[in-house]
Amino acid sequence: MELSHTSDGYWVLYGSGTYEPDGNIQAIMRQARKDFIKANPLIDSSKVVVFNGEFEQAINKAEVSKNLASMIIDGAS
């Protein structure tokens, strides 16, 4: 998994889950999100998102919101 930080404060954990032998990438990514939040208690947990795939930084805030909305597996739950 890789980590990126957007200009509007989102922490994005992303990567490809195709290499996972059990195929349960959503559970793995949910756990990665929980572990990241636990290791970084000062970060607003509602701004931590994970998704399966590549993340490319958007040029403007409207594009960031659109990209995140279309790619999120597990947001602020």
Short mmCIF file of C-alpha atoms in Angstrom, two decimals:
data_model
loop_
_atom_site.label_atom_id
_atom_site.label_comp_id
_atom_site.label_asym_id
_atom_site.label_seq_id
_atom_site.Cartn_x
_atom_site.Cartn_y
_atom_site.Cartn_z
CA MET A 1 0.00 0.00 0.00
CA GLU A 2 1.04 3.53 -0.66
CA LEU A 3 0.09 6.79 1.02
CA SER A 4 -0.77 10.18 -0.43
CA HIS A 5 -2.00 13.42 1.12
CA THR A 6 -4.32 15.71 -0.83
CA SER A 7 -4.33 19.50 -0.74
CA ASP A 8 -7.67 19.51 1.10
CA GLY A 9 -6.42 17.29 3.92
CA TYR A 10 -7.34 13.74 2.93
CA TRP A 11 -4.96 10.87 3.64
CA VAL A 12 -5.31 8.31 0.86
CA LEU A 13 -4.10 4.73 1.32
CA TYR A 14 -4.10 2.94 -2.02
CA GLY A 15 -2.68 0.00 -3.88
CA SER A 16 -3.49 -2.99 -5.99
CA GLY A 17 -5.02 -5.99 -4.25
CA THR A 18 -4.70 -8.35 -7.16
CA TYR A 19 -1.69 -10.02 -5.52
CA GLU A 20 -3.62 -11.05 -2.38
CA PRO A 21 -3.99 -14.85 -2.42
CA ASP A 22 -7.24 -14.94 -0.44
CA GLY A 23 -8.80 -12.19 -2.56
CA ASN A 24 -10.21 -10.36 0.46
CA ILE A 25 -8.66 -7.01 -0.39
CA GLN A 26 -11.51 -4.97 1.12
CA ALA A 27 -10.95 -6.51 4.57
CA ILE A 28 -7.19 -5.97 4.24
CA MET A 29 -7.66 -2.34 3.26
CA ARG A 30 -10.15 -1.70 6.07
CA GLN A 31 -7.58 -3.10 8.51
CA ALA A 32 -4.84 -0.93 6.97
CA ARG A 33 -7.07 2.13 7.52
CA LYS A 34 -7.68 1.18 11.17
CA ASP A 35 -3.95 0.59 11.72
CA PHE A 36 -3.06 3.92 10.09
CA ILE A 37 -5.56 5.81 12.29
CA LYS A 38 -4.32 4.01 15.42
CA ALA A 39 -0.69 4.87 14.58
CA ASN A 40 -1.63 8.52 13.86
CA PRO A 41 -4.16 9.53 16.54
CA LEU A 42 -3.89 13.25 15.79
CA ILE A 43 -5.20 12.79 12.23
CA ASP A 44 -8.92 13.35 11.65
CA SER A 45 -10.15 9.80 10.93
CA SER A 46 -12.91 11.10 8.65
CA LYS A 47 -10.14 12.30 6.31
CA VAL A 48 -8.56 8.83 5.92
CA VAL A 49 -9.75 6.84 2.91
CA VAL A 50 -8.58 3.66 1.21
CA PHE A 51 -9.14 2.22 -2.22
CA ASN A 52 -7.89 -0.49 -4.51
CA GLY A 53 -6.06 0.98 -7.50
CA GLU A 54 -3.79 3.85 -8.47
CA PHE A 55 -4.33 7.34 -7.06
CA GLU A 56 -3.35 10.37 -9.11
CA GLN A 57 -3.36 13.79 -7.52
CA ALA A 58 -6.08 16.02 -8.90
CA ILE A 59 -5.46 19.56 -10.08
CA ASN A 60 -8.27 21.26 -8.14
CA LYS A 61 -10.53 20.59 -5.13
CA ALA A 62 -13.59 19.77 -7.22
CA GLU A 63 -11.59 17.15 -9.07
CA VAL A 64 -10.24 15.73 -5.79
CA SER A 65 -13.75 15.29 -4.42
CA LYS A 66 -14.92 13.69 -7.66
CA ASN A 67 -11.92 11.32 -7.76
CA LEU A 68 -12.27 10.29 -4.13
CA ALA A 69 -16.01 9.76 -4.39
CA SER A 70 -15.56 7.44 -7.35
CA MET A 71 -12.71 5.39 -5.82
CA ILE A 72 -13.41 5.01 -2.09
CA ILE A 73 -13.81 1.48 -0.75
CA ASP A 74 -14.10 2.43 2.91
CA GLY A 75 -14.46 6.01 4.05
CA ALA A 76 -15.23 7.31 7.49
CA SER A 77 -16.93 4.32 9.04
#
